[in-house]
mmCIF file of C-alpha atoms in Angstrom:
data_model
loop_
_atom_site.group_PDB
_atom_site.id
_atom_site.type_symbol
_atom_site.label_atom_id
_atom_site.label_comp_id
_atom_site.label_asym_id
_atom_site.label_seq_id
_atom_site.Cartn_x
_atom_site.Cartn_y
_atom_site.Cartn_z
ATOM 1 C CA MET A 1 93.826 97.957 156.699
ATOM 2 C CA THR A 2 92.556 94.542 155.874
ATOM 3 C CA LYS A 3 91.320 93.161 152.624
ATOM 4 C CA ILE A 4 87.685 92.308 152.325
ATOM 5 C CA LYS A 5 87.083 89.166 150.343
ATOM 6 C CA ALA A 6 84.349 89.303 147.765
ATOM 7 C CA ASP A 7 81.367 87.090 148.339
ATOM 8 C CA PRO A 8 81.447 84.347 145.641
ATOM 9 C CA ASP A 9 77.647 84.303 145.607
ATOM 10 C CA GLY A 10 77.273 88.087 145.607
ATOM 11 C CA PRO A 11 75.512 90.114 142.912
ATOM 12 C CA GLU A 12 78.808 91.194 141.290
ATOM 13 C CA ALA A 13 79.916 87.586 140.882
ATOM 14 C CA GLN A 14 76.573 86.611 139.355
ATOM 15 C CA ALA A 15 76.669 89.527 136.919
ATOM 16 C CA GLU A 16 80.222 88.643 135.912
ATOM 17 C CA ALA A 17 79.316 84.984 135.404
ATOM 18 C CA CYS A 18 76.316 85.739 133.197
ATOM 19 C CA CYS A 19 78.266 88.164 130.992
ATOM 20 C CA GLY A 20 81.253 85.835 130.545
ATOM 21 C CA GLU A 21 79.805 83.907 127.626
ATOM 22 C CA ARG A 22 77.003 85.099 125.438
ATOM 23 C CA THR A 23 74.575 82.832 123.665
ATOM 24 C CA TYR A 24 74.273 82.528 119.907
ATOM 25 C CA HIS A 25 71.060 84.585 119.878
ATOM 26 C CA GLU A 26 72.651 87.373 121.942
ATOM 27 C CA LEU A 27 75.503 87.543 119.425
ATOM 28 C CA LEU A 28 73.048 87.891 116.523
ATOM 29 C CA VAL A 29 72.016 91.325 117.814
ATOM 30 C CA ASN A 30 75.372 92.820 116.764
ATOM 31 C CA LEU A 31 75.409 91.577 113.155
ATOM 32 C CA ASN A 32 76.135 94.011 110.352
ATOM 33 C CA PRO A 33 73.827 94.306 107.305
ATOM 34 C CA ILE A 34 75.992 92.267 104.908
ATOM 35 C CA ALA A 35 76.391 89.179 107.127
ATOM 36 C CA GLN A 36 74.734 86.708 104.736
ATOM 37 C CA PRO A 37 74.950 83.679 104.493
ATOM 38 C CA LEU A 38 75.017 83.310 108.258
ATOM 39 C CA ALA A 39 76.128 79.997 109.730
ATOM 40 C CA SER A 40 73.672 78.173 111.939
ATOM 41 C CA ARG A 41 74.581 77.523 115.564
ATOM 42 C CA ARG A 42 75.534 73.947 114.655
ATOM 43 C CA LEU A 43 77.698 74.968 111.697
ATOM 44 C CA THR A 44 79.338 77.689 113.799
ATOM 45 C CA ARG A 45 80.429 75.096 116.372
ATOM 46 C CA LYS A 46 81.735 72.818 113.602
ATOM 47 C CA LEU A 47 83.690 75.708 112.095
ATOM 48 C CA TYR A 48 85.268 76.577 115.456
ATOM 49 C CA LYS A 49 86.392 72.954 115.887
ATOM 50 C CA CYS A 50 87.755 72.831 112.346
ATOM 51 C CA ILE A 51 89.628 76.111 112.884
ATOM 52 C CA LYS A 52 91.198 74.780 116.095
ATOM 53 C CA LYS A 53 92.400 71.676 114.245
ATOM 54 C CA ALA A 54 93.691 73.780 111.348
ATOM 55 C CA VAL A 55 95.683 75.998 113.729
ATOM 56 C CA LYS A 56 97.517 72.923 115.041
ATOM 57 C CA GLN A 57 98.498 72.039 111.454
ATOM 58 C CA LYS A 58 99.240 75.695 110.571
ATOM 59 C CA GLN A 59 96.681 75.601 107.758
ATOM 60 C CA ILE A 60 94.869 78.903 108.324
ATOM 61 C CA ARG A 61 95.186 82.388 106.933
ATOM 62 C CA ARG A 62 94.207 85.104 109.385
ATOM 63 C CA GLY A 63 93.317 88.730 108.722
ATOM 64 C CA VAL A 64 92.031 90.662 105.733
ATOM 65 C CA LYS A 65 95.407 91.420 104.189
ATOM 66 C CA GLU A 66 96.746 87.864 104.391
ATOM 67 C CA VAL A 67 93.505 86.224 103.230
ATOM 68 C CA GLN A 68 93.166 88.631 100.298
ATOM 69 C CA LYS A 69 96.760 87.979 99.232
ATOM 70 C CA PHE A 70 96.301 84.210 99.190
ATOM 71 C CA ILE A 71 92.931 84.379 97.417
ATOM 72 C CA ASN A 72 94.645 86.357 94.669
ATOM 73 C CA LYS A 73 97.354 83.675 94.517
ATOM 74 C CA GLY A 74 94.662 81.036 93.931
ATOM 75 C CA GLU A 75 94.650 79.267 97.294
ATOM 76 C CA LYS A 76 91.536 77.211 98.100
ATOM 77 C CA GLY A 77 89.674 76.872 101.384
ATOM 78 C CA ILE A 78 86.634 77.934 103.383
ATOM 79 C CA MET A 79 86.473 81.605 104.281
ATOM 80 C CA VAL A 80 84.957 82.373 107.672
ATOM 81 C CA LEU A 81 83.992 86.011 108.237
ATOM 82 C CA ALA A 82 82.883 87.639 111.478
ATOM 83 C CA GLY A 83 79.430 89.160 111.188
ATOM 84 C CA ASP A 84 79.948 91.818 113.848
ATOM 85 C CA THR A 85 82.838 93.640 112.163
ATOM 86 C CA LEU A 86 82.361 97.380 111.789
ATOM 87 C CA PRO A 87 82.957 99.325 109.609
ATOM 88 C CA ILE A 88 81.969 96.840 106.934
ATOM 89 C CA GLU A 89 84.270 98.544 104.441
ATOM 90 C CA VAL A 90 87.126 96.679 106.133
ATOM 91 C CA TYR A 91 86.165 93.410 104.474
ATOM 92 C CA CYS A 92 83.106 93.908 102.250
ATOM 93 C CA HIS A 93 85.156 93.151 99.111
ATOM 94 C CA LEU A 94 86.098 89.619 100.244
ATOM 95 C CA PRO A 95 82.748 87.886 99.526
ATOM 96 C CA VAL A 96 82.877 89.229 95.965
ATOM 97 C CA MET A 97 86.392 87.838 95.562
ATOM 98 C CA CYS A 98 85.176 84.472 96.866
ATOM 99 C CA GLU A 99 82.240 84.382 94.460
ATOM 100 C CA ASP A 100 84.524 85.230 91.535
ATOM 101 C CA ARG A 101 86.813 82.320 92.436
ATOM 102 C CA ASN A 102 84.061 79.876 93.536
ATOM 103 C CA LEU A 103 85.295 79.742 97.128
ATOM 104 C CA PRO A 104 82.773 78.970 99.870
ATOM 105 C CA TYR A 105 82.360 81.624 102.539
ATOM 106 C CA VAL A 106 80.152 81.946 105.573
ATOM 107 C CA TYR A 107 79.584 84.508 108.315
ATOM 108 C CA ILE A 108 79.623 83.694 112.012
ATOM 109 C CA PRO A 109 78.267 86.016 114.719
ATOM 110 C CA SER A 110 81.389 86.978 116.689
ATOM 111 C CA LYS A 111 84.889 88.163 115.797
ATOM 112 C CA THR A 112 85.979 87.602 119.405
ATOM 113 C CA ASP A 113 84.982 83.938 119.245
ATOM 114 C CA LEU A 114 86.603 83.600 115.821
ATOM 115 C CA GLY A 115 89.885 84.935 117.201
ATOM 116 C CA ALA A 116 89.637 82.651 120.229
ATOM 117 C CA ALA A 117 89.069 79.608 117.999
ATOM 118 C CA ALA A 118 92.241 80.548 116.124
ATOM 119 C CA GLY A 119 94.180 80.608 119.388
ATOM 120 C CA SER A 120 94.455 84.374 119.632
ATOM 121 C CA LYS A 121 93.477 86.776 122.375
ATOM 122 C CA ARG A 122 92.679 89.379 119.729
ATOM 123 C CA PRO A 123 89.450 89.441 117.705
ATOM 124 C CA THR A 124 89.786 88.356 114.081
ATOM 125 C CA CYS A 125 87.391 89.439 111.337
ATOM 126 C CA VAL A 126 88.314 86.841 108.693
ATOM 127 C CA ILE A 127 90.006 83.443 108.569
ATOM 128 C CA MET A 128 90.570 81.095 105.662
ATOM 129 C CA VAL A 129 90.748 77.406 106.557
ATOM 130 C CA LYS A 130 92.755 75.333 104.096
ATOM 131 C CA PRO A 131 92.108 71.601 103.633
ATOM 132 C CA HIS A 132 94.504 69.093 105.252
ATOM 133 C CA GLU A 133 94.385 65.307 105.680
ATOM 134 C CA GLU A 134 94.587 65.515 109.500
ATOM 135 C CA TYR A 135 91.138 67.115 109.794
ATOM 136 C CA GLN A 136 89.710 66.377 106.349
ATOM 137 C CA GLU A 137 86.486 64.878 107.741
ATOM 138 C CA ALA A 138 85.682 67.982 109.818
ATOM 139 C CA TYR A 139 86.642 70.206 106.870
ATOM 140 C CA ASP A 140 84.348 68.293 104.498
ATOM 141 C CA GLU A 141 81.412 68.569 106.926
ATOM 142 C CA CYS A 142 81.886 72.337 107.126
ATOM 143 C CA LEU A 143 82.296 72.575 103.355
ATOM 144 C CA GLU A 144 79.069 70.602 102.792
ATOM 145 C CA GLU A 145 77.061 73.074 104.836
ATOM 146 C CA ALA A 146 78.878 76.308 103.917
ATOM 147 C CA ALA A 147 78.955 75.918 100.128
ATOM 148 C CA PRO A 148 75.183 75.610 99.544
ATOM 149 C CA ALA A 149 74.516 78.628 101.765
ATOM 150 C CA ALA A 150 76.782 80.847 99.669
ATOM 151 C CA LEU A 151 75.400 79.486 96.401
ATOM 152 C CA SER A 152 71.788 79.935 97.455
ATOM 153 C CA LEU A 153 72.513 83.565 98.313
ATOM 154 C CA LEU A 154 74.093 84.058 94.888
ATOM 155 C CA HIS A 155 71.052 82.495 93.190
ATOM 156 C CA GLN A 156 68.713 84.727 95.211
ATOM 157 C CA CYS A 157 70.592 87.824 94.062
ATOM 158 C CA CYS A 158 70.505 86.677 90.427
ATOM 159 C CA PHE A 159 66.771 85.995 90.720
ATOM 160 C CA LEU A 160 66.134 89.449 92.181
ATOM 161 C CA LEU A 161 68.145 91.075 89.401
ATOM 162 C CA SER A 162 66.196 89.207 86.728
ATOM 163 C CA VAL A 163 62.877 90.180 88.350
ATOM 164 C CA CYS A 164 63.962 93.824 88.483
ATOM 165 C CA GLU A 165 64.980 93.753 84.814
ATOM 166 C CA ASP A 166 61.641 92.206 83.808
ATOM 167 C CA THR A 167 59.578 94.771 85.721
ATOM 168 C CA SER A 168 61.670 97.751 84.630
ATOM 169 C CA GLU A 169 60.367 97.400 81.058
ATOM 170 C CA ASN A 170 56.799 97.958 82.255
ATOM 171 C CA VAL A 171 57.574 100.948 84.453
ATOM 172 C CA VAL A 172 57.062 104.436 83.078
ATOM 173 C CA TRP A 173 59.801 106.541 84.620
ATOM 174 C CA GLY A 174 59.177 110.091 85.730
ATOM 175 C CA LYS A 175 55.478 109.774 86.589
#
């Protein structure tokens, strides 16, 4: 019995090559309903680079339990959540905790890519990046773009609540 070598240009090789890395738009298909504010493609790349630098300095918190513990202790940083995590009950309380403590948070499309950026082979649904002088410039760039996204979402929710309260006075219930 002899081994048959696979053709490097064969259909299996082409299928494997195209499925190796997915584009940003392909990843958006798997988002859950609460993944707002979603980072742009550019911000996502910046966050991955910042996370890689933070891992070298050991300035990240990884996983729901660890991140939640350090938020409660008052630690500051940018929270990066994976938008394709299901069930959402795993981490749906974290954005509320961030808003209560004025911490910026942003969703990215893939937990697999988030785990890979943190140097892990396992997917990760949430990471908190703490500031450090070694990568302060990259951190500040991410903070500039992530903070307004979270605040604008909060303002939109407040606006919708005020509109609902205003219109509820004019509605006759039960008819």
